[in-house]
Coordinates of C-alpha atoms and ligand atoms in Angstrom, one line a residue:
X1060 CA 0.0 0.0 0.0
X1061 CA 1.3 3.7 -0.8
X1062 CA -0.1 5.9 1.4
X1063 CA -1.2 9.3 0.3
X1064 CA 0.1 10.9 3.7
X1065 CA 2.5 9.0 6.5
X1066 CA 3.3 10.7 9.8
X1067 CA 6.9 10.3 10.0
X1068 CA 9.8 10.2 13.1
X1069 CA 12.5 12.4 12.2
X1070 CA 14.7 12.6 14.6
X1071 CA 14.2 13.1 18.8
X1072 CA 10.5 13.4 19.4
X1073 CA 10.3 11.0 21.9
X1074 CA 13.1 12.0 23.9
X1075 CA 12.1 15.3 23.9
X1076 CA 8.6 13.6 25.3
X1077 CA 10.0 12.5 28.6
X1078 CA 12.0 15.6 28.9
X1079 CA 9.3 18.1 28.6
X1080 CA 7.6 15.1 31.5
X1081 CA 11.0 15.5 33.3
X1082 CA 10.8 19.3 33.3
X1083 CA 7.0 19.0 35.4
X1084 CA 5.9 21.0 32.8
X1085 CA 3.3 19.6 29.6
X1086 CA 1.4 22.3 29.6
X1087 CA 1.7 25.3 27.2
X1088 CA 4.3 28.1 27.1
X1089 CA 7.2 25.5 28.3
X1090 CA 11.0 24.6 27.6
X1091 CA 10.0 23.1 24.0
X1092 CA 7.5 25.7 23.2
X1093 CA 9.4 28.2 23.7
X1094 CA 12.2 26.8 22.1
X1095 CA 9.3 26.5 18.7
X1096 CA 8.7 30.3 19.3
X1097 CA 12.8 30.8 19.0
X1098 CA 13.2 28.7 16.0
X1099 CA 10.1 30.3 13.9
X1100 CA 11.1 34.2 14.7
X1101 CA 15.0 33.7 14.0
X1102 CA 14.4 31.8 11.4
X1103 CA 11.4 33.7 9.4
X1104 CA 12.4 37.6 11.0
X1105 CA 9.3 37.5 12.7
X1106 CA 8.9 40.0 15.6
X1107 CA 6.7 37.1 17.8
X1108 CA 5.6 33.8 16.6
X1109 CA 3.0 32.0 18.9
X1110 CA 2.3 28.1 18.9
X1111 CA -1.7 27.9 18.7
X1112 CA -3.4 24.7 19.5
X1113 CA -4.0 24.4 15.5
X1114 CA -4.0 26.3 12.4
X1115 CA -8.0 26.6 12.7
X1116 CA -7.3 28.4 15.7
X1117 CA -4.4 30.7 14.9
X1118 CA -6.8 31.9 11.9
X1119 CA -9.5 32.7 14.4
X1120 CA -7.3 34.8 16.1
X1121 CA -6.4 37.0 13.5
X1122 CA -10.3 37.2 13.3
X1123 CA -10.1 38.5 16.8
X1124 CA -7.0 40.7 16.5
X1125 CA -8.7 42.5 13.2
X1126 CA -12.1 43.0 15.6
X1127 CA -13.9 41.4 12.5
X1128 CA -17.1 42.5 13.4
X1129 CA -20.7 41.5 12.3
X1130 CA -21.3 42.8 9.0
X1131 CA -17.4 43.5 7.9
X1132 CA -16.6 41.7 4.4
X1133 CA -13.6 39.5 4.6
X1134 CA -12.2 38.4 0.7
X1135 CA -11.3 35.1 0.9
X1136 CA -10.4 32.9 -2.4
X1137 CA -13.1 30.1 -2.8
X1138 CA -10.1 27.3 -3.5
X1139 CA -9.1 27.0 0.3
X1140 CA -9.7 25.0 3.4
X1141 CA -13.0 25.8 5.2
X1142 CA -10.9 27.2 8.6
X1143 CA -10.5 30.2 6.3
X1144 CA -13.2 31.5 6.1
X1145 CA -15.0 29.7 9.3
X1146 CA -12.4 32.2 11.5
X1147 CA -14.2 35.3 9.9
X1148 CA -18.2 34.0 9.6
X1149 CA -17.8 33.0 13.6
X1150 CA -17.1 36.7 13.8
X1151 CA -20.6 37.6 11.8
X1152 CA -18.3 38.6 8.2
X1153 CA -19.4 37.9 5.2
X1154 CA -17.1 36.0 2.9
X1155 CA -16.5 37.6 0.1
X1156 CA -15.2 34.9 -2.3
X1157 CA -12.5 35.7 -5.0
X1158 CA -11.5 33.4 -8.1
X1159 CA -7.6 32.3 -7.9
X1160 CA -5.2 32.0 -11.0
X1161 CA -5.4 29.2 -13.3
X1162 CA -1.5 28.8 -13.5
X1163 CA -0.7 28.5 -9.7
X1164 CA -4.1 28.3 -8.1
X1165 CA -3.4 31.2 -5.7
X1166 CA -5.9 33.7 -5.0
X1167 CA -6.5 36.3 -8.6
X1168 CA -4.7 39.6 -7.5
X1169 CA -6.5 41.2 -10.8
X1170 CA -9.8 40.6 -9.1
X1171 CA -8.9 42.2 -6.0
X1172 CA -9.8 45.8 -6.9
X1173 CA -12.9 44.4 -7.7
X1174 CA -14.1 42.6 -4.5
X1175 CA -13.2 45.7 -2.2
X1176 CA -15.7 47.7 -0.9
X1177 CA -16.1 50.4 2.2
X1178 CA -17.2 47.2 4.5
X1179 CA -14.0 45.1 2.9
X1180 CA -11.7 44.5 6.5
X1181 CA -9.1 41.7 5.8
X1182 CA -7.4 40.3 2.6
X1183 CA -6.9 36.6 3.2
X1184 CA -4.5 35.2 0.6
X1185 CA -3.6 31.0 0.6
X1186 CA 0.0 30.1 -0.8
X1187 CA -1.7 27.3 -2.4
X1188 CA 0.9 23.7 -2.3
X1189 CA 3.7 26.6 -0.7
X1190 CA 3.8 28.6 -3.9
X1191 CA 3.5 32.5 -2.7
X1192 CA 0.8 34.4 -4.1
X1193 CA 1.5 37.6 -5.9
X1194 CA 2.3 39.1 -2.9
X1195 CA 4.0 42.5 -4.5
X1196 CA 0.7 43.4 -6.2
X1197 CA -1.6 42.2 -3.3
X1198 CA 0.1 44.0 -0.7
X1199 CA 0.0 47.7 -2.9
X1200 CA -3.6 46.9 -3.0
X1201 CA -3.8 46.2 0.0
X1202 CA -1.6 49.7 1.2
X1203 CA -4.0 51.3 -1.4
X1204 CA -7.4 50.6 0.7
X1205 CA -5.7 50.8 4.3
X1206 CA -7.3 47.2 4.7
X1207 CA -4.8 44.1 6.4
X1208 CA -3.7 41.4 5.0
X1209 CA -3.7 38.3 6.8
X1210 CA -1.6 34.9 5.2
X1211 CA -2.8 31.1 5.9
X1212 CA 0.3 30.1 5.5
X1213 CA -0.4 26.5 6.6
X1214 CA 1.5 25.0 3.1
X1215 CA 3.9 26.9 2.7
X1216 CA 6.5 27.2 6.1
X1217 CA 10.2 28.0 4.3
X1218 CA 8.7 28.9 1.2
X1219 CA 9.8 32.3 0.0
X1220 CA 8.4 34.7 -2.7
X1221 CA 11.2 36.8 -4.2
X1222 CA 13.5 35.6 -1.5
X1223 CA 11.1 36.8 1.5
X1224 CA 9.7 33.7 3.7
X1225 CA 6.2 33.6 3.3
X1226 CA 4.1 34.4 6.2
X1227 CA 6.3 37.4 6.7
X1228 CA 4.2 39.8 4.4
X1229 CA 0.6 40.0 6.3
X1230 CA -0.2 41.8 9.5
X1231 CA -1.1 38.4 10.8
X1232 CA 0.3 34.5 9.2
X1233 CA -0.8 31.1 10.4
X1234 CA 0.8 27.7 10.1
X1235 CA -0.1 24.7 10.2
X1236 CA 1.4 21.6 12.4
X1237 CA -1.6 18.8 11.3
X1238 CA -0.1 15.5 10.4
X1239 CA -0.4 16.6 6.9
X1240 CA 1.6 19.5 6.8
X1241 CA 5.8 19.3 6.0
X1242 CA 6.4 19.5 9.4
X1243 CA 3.8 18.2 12.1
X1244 CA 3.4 17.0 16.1
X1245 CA -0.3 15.7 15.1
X1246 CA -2.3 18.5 15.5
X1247 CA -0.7 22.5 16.2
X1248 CA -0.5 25.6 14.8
X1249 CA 0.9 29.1 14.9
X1250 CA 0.1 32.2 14.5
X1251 CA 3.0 34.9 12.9
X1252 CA 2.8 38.1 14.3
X1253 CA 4.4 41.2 11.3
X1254 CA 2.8 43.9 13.1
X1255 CA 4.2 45.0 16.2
X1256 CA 1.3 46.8 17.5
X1257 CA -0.4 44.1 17.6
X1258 CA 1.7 41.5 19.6
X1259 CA 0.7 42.3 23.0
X1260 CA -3.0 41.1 22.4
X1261 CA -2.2 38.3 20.7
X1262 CA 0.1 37.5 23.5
X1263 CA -3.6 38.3 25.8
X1264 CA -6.4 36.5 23.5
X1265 CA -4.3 33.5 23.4
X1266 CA -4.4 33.3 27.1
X1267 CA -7.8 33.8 28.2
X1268 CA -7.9 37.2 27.5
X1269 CA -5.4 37.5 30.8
X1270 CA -1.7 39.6 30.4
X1271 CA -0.5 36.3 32.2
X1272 CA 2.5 36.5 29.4
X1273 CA 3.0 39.8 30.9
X1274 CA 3.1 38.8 34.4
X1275 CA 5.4 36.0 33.6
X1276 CA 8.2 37.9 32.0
X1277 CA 8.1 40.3 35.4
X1278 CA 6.8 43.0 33.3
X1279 CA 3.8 43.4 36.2
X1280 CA 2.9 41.9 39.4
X1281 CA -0.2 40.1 39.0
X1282 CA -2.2 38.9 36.3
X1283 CA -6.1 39.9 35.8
X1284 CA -8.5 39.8 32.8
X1285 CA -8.0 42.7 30.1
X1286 CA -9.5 41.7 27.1
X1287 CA -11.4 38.7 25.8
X1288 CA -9.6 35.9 25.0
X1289 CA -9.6 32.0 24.8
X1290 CA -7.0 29.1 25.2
X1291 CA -4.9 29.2 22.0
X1292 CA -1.9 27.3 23.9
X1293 CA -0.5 24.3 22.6
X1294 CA 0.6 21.7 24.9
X1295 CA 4.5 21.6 25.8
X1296 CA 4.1 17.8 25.0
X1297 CA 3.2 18.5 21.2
X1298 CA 5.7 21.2 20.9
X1299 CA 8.4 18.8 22.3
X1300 CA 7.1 16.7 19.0
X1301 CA 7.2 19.9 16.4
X1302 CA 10.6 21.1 18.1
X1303 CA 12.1 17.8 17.4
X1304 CA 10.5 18.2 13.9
X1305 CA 11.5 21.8 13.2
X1306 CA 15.7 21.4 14.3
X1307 CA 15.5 18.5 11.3
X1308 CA 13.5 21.1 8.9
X1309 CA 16.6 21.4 6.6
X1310 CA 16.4 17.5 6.1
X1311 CA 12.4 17.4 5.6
X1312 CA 12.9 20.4 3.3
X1313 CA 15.1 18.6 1.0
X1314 CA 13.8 15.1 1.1
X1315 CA 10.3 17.0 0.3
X1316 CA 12.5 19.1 -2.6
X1317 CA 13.5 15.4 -4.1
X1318 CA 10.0 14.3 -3.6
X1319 CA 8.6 16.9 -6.0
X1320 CA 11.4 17.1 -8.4
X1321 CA 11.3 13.2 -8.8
X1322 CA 7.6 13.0 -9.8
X1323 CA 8.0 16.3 -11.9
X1324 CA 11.1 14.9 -14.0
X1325 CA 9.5 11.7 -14.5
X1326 CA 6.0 13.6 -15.6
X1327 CA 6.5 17.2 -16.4
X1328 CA 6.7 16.1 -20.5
X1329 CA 4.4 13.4 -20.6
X1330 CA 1.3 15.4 -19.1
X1331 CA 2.3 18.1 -21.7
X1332 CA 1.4 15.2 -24.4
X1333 CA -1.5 14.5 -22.1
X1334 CA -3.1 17.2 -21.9
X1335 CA -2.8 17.2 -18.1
X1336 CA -1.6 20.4 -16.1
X1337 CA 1.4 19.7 -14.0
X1338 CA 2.2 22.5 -11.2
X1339 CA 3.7 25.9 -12.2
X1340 CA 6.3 28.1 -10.0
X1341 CA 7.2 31.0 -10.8
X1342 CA 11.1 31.7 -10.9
X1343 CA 10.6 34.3 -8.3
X1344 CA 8.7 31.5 -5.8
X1345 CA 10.9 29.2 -3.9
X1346 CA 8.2 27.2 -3.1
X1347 CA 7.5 24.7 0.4
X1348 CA 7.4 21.6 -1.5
X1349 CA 4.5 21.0 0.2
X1350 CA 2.3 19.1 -2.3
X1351 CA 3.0 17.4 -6.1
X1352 CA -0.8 17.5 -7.8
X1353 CA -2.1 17.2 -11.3
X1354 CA -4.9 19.3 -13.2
X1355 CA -6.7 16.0 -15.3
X1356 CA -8.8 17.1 -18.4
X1357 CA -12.5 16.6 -16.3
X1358 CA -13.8 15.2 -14.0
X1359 CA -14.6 11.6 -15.1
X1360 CA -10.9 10.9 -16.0
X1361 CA -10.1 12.0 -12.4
X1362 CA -12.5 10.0 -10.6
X1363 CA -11.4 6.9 -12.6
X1364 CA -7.8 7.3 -12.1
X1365 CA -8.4 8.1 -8.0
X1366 CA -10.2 4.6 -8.7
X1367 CA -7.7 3.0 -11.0
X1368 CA -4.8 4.1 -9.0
X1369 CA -6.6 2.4 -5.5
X1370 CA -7.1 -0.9 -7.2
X1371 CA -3.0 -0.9 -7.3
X1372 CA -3.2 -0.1 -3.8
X1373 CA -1.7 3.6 -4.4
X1374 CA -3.8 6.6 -2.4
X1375 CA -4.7 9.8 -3.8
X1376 CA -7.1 12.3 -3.1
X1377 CA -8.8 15.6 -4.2
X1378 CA -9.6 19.0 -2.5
X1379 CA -10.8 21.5 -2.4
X1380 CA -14.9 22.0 -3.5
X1381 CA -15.4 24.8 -3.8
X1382 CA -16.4 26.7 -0.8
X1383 CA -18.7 29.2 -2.8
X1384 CA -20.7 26.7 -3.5
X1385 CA -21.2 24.8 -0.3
X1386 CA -24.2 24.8 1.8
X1387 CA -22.7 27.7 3.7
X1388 CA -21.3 29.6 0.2
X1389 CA -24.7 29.2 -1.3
X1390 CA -26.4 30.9 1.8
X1391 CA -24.5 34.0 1.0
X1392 CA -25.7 34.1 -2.5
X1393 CA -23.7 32.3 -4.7
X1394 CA -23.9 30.2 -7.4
X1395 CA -22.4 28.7 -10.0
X1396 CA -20.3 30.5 -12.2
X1397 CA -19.2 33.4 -9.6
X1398 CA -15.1 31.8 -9.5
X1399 CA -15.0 30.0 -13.1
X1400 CA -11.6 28.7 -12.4
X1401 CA -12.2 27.3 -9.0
X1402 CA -15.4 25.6 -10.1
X1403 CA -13.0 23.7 -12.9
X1404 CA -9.6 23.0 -10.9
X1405 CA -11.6 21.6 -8.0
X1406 CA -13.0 19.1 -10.9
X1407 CA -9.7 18.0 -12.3
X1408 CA -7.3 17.9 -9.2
X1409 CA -5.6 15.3 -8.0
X1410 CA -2.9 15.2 -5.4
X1411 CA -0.3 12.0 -5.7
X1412 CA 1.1 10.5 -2.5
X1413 CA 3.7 12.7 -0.6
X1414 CA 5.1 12.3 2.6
X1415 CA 8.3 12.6 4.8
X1416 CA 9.1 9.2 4.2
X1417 CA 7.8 8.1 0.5
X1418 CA 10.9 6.0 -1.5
X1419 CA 11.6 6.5 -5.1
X1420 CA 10.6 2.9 -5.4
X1421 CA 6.9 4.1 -4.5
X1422 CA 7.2 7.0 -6.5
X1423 CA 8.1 4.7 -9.1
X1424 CA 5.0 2.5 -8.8
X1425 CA 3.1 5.8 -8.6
X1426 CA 4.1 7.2 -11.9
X1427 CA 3.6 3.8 -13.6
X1428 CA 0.4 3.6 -12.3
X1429 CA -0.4 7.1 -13.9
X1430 CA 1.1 6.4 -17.5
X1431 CA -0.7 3.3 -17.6
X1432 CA -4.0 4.5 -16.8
X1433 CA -3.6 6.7 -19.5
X1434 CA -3.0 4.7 -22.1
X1435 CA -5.4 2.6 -21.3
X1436 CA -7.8 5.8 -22.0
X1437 CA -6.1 6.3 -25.0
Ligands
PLP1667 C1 -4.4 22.4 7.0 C2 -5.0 23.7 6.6 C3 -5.6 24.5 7.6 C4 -6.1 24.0 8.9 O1 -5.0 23.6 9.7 P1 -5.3 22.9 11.1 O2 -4.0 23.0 11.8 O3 -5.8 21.5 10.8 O4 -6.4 23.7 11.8 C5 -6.0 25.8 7.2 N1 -5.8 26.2 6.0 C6 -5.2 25.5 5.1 C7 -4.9 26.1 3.7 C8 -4.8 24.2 5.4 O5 -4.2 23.5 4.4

């Protein structure tokens, strides 16, 4: 069996287990999680960067430190994960759903203009599979309107757009550390803070609306309720797990790098005779490596091959439907038609296994698998 995703031990996760048990502290804000906070700020140029119990999460926070309010219109692309948008609707927004670019699937800058109106109060972009958006256009846009923009970032950790890590150009980024992500401890998150003036209340909402972060740096002498707030804390027990995954990132970066380069020089000319869209990265995106996928010619030849390619034991899957036209999507009036290119790429995609620990011998199997199902169409 080839599995589409495998959670993989890199390197001292379960050490780092008993020592965060050893320390007498497994709860959130210790030794490891700290050590988490270190790694993403030094690494990234991040003023703070805050471990959240899950990406979900750290995207509701931004929610909270934009006060999204009931009424304000949040643009969202439609080709995303539902935790998008969900952060923004819990606060009463309205999604306002933008079409993405047929070349990298990444949120359509040129339709930005467009969607903005006096009520518009965040820019969410996606760095669909780790490939940045066109971040130069959306952030002049953005500047133009005075309105934030906020990154889900949860593909694309090390990934760089014109040499910049991504997650670095919002007010607000969030990562993901779900077992599917490049680097994971089962289920985490975090949220990236750019804007400065806005660190201390995210420091606050993610503790129960309390400055206990405050309190224990020194900075005062008791800690009270100041703001409203939940519990975004991961536990030190998890981040032991991501911290042991994060020191090895150079080594999960690269093995992912030979991933993706070994199904694209294996496929990259024969979808081109196929008719089938292989990803496309722009020489100014150093992208994440975070997912190899193929654009079929409809629907019926992707079902088929999901189908063909399970009966040799090989697991792939499709995302994302679109979100405009979900139950939710349609109860804010849309319909079919409103993002064209979403509607189609959420037909025809198909991600091929990819995972920490996936051998060339699979990858072999995989690509067989692919070229024979085609010709068997032919
Ligand atoms: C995985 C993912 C999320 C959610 O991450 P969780 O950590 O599972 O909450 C959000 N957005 C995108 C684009 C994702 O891929």
């Amino acid at each position: 069996m080839i599995d589409f995703n495998k959670p993989t031990l890199v390197g001292n996760e379960c050490e780092y287990i008993s020592h965060a048990f050893d320390n007498s502290h497994v709860s959130g804000d210790g030794e490891f999680s700290k050590k988490c906070h270190t790694i993403l700020e030094e690494t990234l140029g991040v003023p703070r960067a805050l471990l959240t119990t899950n990406c979900t999460h750290a995207l509701e926070m931004t929610a909270l430190l934009l006060d999204i309010q009931p009424g304000d219109e949040v643009i969202v692309p439609s080709f995303t994960f539902v935790s998008t948008v969900n952060a923004f609707v819990l606060r009463g927004a309205r999604p306002v759903f933008s079409d993405i670019r047929p070349d990298t699937l990444n949120i359509d800058e040129n339709h930005l203009e467009s969607l903005i109106t006096p009520r518009t109060r965040a820019i969410v972009v996606v760095h669909y599979a780790g490939v940045g958006c066109e971040m130069d256009s959306i952030l002049a846009i953005a500047a133009r309107h005075g309105i934030p923009v906020v990154e889900d970032n949860a593909h694309g950790l090390f990934g760089r757009y014109k040499g910049r890590y991504l997650g670095t150009f919002g007010s607000l980024a969030t990562q993901s550390f779900h077992e599917t992500k490049n680097m994971s401890c089962g289920e985490g998150g975090a949220i990236l803070i750019n804007d400065p003036a806005l660190v201390d209340r995210a420091e606050i909402i993610r503790e129960k609306g309390t400055n206990r972060s405050r309190f224990f740096r020194g900075m005062v002498d008791k800690y009270t309720w100041v703001d409203a707030g939940s519990s975004y804390l991961l536990s030190d027990i998890l981040a032991a797990v991501l911290y042991a995954q994060l020191e090895k990132r150079d080594e999960i970066q690269s093995k992912r790098q030979h991933v993706w380069e070994y199904y694209d020089a294996q496929l990259r000319d024969w979808t081109v005779a196929h008719g089938i869209q292989a990803p496309s990265v722009p020489e100014y995106c150093q992208q994440s490596y975070h997912m190899y996928y193929l654009l079929l010619p409809d629907l019926e030849t992707r079902s088929a091959l999901i189908k063909y390619l399970k009966q040799r034991q090989i697991i792939s899957v499709f995302h994302y439907l679109p979100l405009h036209l979900s139950d939710m999507g349609r109860k804010y009036g849309y319909s079919e038609g409103a993002c064209p290119v979403t509607e189609r790429v959420s037909d025809q995609l198909v991600r091929l296994p990819f995972h920490n620990s996936l051998s060339d011998a699979d990858q072999d199997q995989v690509v067989a698998a692919l070229k024979s199902f085609m010709q068997s169409r032919a």
